[in-house]
Amino acid sequence: MHYRKALHNVCATEVAFDIEDGRIKNLQFANGCRGNLRAIGLLIEDMPVGRVIATLSGNPCGSRATSCTDQLAKVLAKICNEKEL
């Protein structure tokens, strides 16, 4: 299933990805640190959603309490709670 979600309090404004068989596919961020966020997508490609959440949750960016990857983890956790992945 394809998802596109807005992000809050970070440089990236949106994240888009697919979840197939409980795994992340085709992750793309809109705006933000292009090279770093592209690398994150490559690193978590085909990773189980639960592992992505556990790995990226709580990761701050500079003086911010959140980051693009933390926001991704929050989006995934919300999807998991709603869909019971």
CSV table of C-alpha atoms in Angstrom, one decimal:
chain,number,residue,atom,x,y,z
A,1,MET,CA,0.0,0.0,0.0
A,2,HIS,CA,1.3,3.5,-0.8
A,3,TYR,CA,1.4,6.3,1.8
A,4,ARG,CA,2.1,10.0,1.6
A,5,LYS,CA,2.1,11.9,4.9
A,6,ALA,CA,2.9,15.4,6.0
A,7,LEU,CA,5.8,15.9,8.5
A,8,HIS,CA,5.9,18.5,11.3
A,9,ASN,CA,8.6,20.6,12.9
A,10,VAL,CA,11.3,19.3,10.6
A,11,CYS,CA,12.9,20.5,7.3
A,12,ALA,CA,11.3,17.8,5.2
A,13,THR,CA,7.7,18.6,4.5
A,14,GLU,CA,6.4,15.2,3.4
A,15,VAL,CA,7.3,11.5,3.3
A,16,ALA,CA,6.1,9.0,0.8
A,17,PHE,CA,6.6,5.2,0.9
A,18,ASP,CA,5.1,1.8,0.3
A,19,ILE,CA,4.6,-1.0,2.7
A,20,GLU,CA,4.6,-4.4,1.2
A,21,ASP,CA,4.4,-7.5,3.4
A,22,GLY,CA,5.2,-5.4,6.4
A,23,ARG,CA,8.4,-4.0,4.9
A,24,ILE,CA,9.3,-0.5,3.8
A,25,LYS,CA,9.8,0.2,0.1
A,26,ASN,CA,10.5,3.3,-2.1
A,27,LEU,CA,11.0,5.8,0.7
A,28,GLN,CA,11.2,9.4,-0.4
A,29,PHE,CA,11.2,12.7,1.5
A,30,ALA,CA,10.1,16.0,0.1
A,31,ASN,CA,12.6,18.8,1.0
A,32,GLY,CA,15.1,18.4,3.9
A,33,CYS,CA,18.7,17.2,3.6
A,34,ARG,CA,18.5,15.5,0.3
A,35,GLY,CA,21.6,13.3,0.5
A,36,ASN,CA,21.1,12.2,4.0
A,37,LEU,CA,17.4,11.5,3.6
A,38,ARG,CA,18.0,9.6,0.3
A,39,ALA,CA,20.6,7.5,2.2
A,40,ILE,CA,18.1,6.7,4.9
A,41,GLY,CA,15.8,5.4,2.3
A,42,LEU,CA,18.5,3.2,0.9
A,43,LEU,CA,19.4,1.9,4.3
A,44,ILE,CA,15.9,1.0,5.4
A,45,GLU,CA,14.7,-0.4,2.0
A,46,ASP,CA,13.0,-3.7,2.6
A,47,MET,CA,13.4,-3.4,6.4
A,48,PRO,CA,10.5,-4.6,8.6
A,49,VAL,CA,8.3,-1.7,9.7
A,50,GLY,CA,8.7,-2.6,13.4
A,51,ARG,CA,12.5,-2.5,13.1
A,52,VAL,CA,12.4,0.9,11.4
A,53,ILE,CA,10.2,2.3,14.2
A,54,ALA,CA,12.5,0.9,16.9
A,55,THR,CA,15.7,2.1,15.1
A,56,LEU,CA,14.6,5.7,14.3
A,57,SER,CA,12.2,6.6,17.2
A,58,GLY,CA,13.4,9.4,19.4
A,59,ASN,CA,16.2,10.6,17.1
A,60,PRO,CA,16.6,14.4,17.5
A,61,CYS,CA,18.0,16.8,15.0
A,62,GLY,CA,20.3,19.5,16.5
A,63,SER,CA,18.4,21.4,19.2
A,64,ARG,CA,15.0,20.1,18.0
A,65,ALA,CA,13.2,17.4,19.9
A,66,THR,CA,12.4,15.5,16.7
A,67,SER,CA,14.0,14.8,13.3
A,68,CYS,CA,12.9,13.7,9.8
A,69,THR,CA,13.6,10.1,10.8
A,70,ASP,CA,11.8,10.4,14.1
A,71,GLN,CA,8.8,11.8,12.3
A,72,LEU,CA,8.9,8.9,9.9
A,73,ALA,CA,8.9,6.5,12.9
A,74,LYS,CA,5.9,8.3,14.3
A,75,VAL,CA,4.0,8.1,11.0
A,76,LEU,CA,4.8,4.4,10.8
A,77,ALA,CA,3.7,3.8,14.4
A,78,LYS,CA,0.4,5.5,13.7
A,79,ILE,CA,-0.1,3.4,10.6
A,80,CYS,CA,0.7,0.2,12.5
A,81,ASN,CA,-1.8,1.2,15.3
A,82,GLU,CA,-4.5,1.9,12.7
A,83,LYS,CA,-3.8,-1.1,10.4
A,84,GLU,CA,-2.3,-3.5,12.9
A,85,LEU,CA,0.7,-4.4,10.7
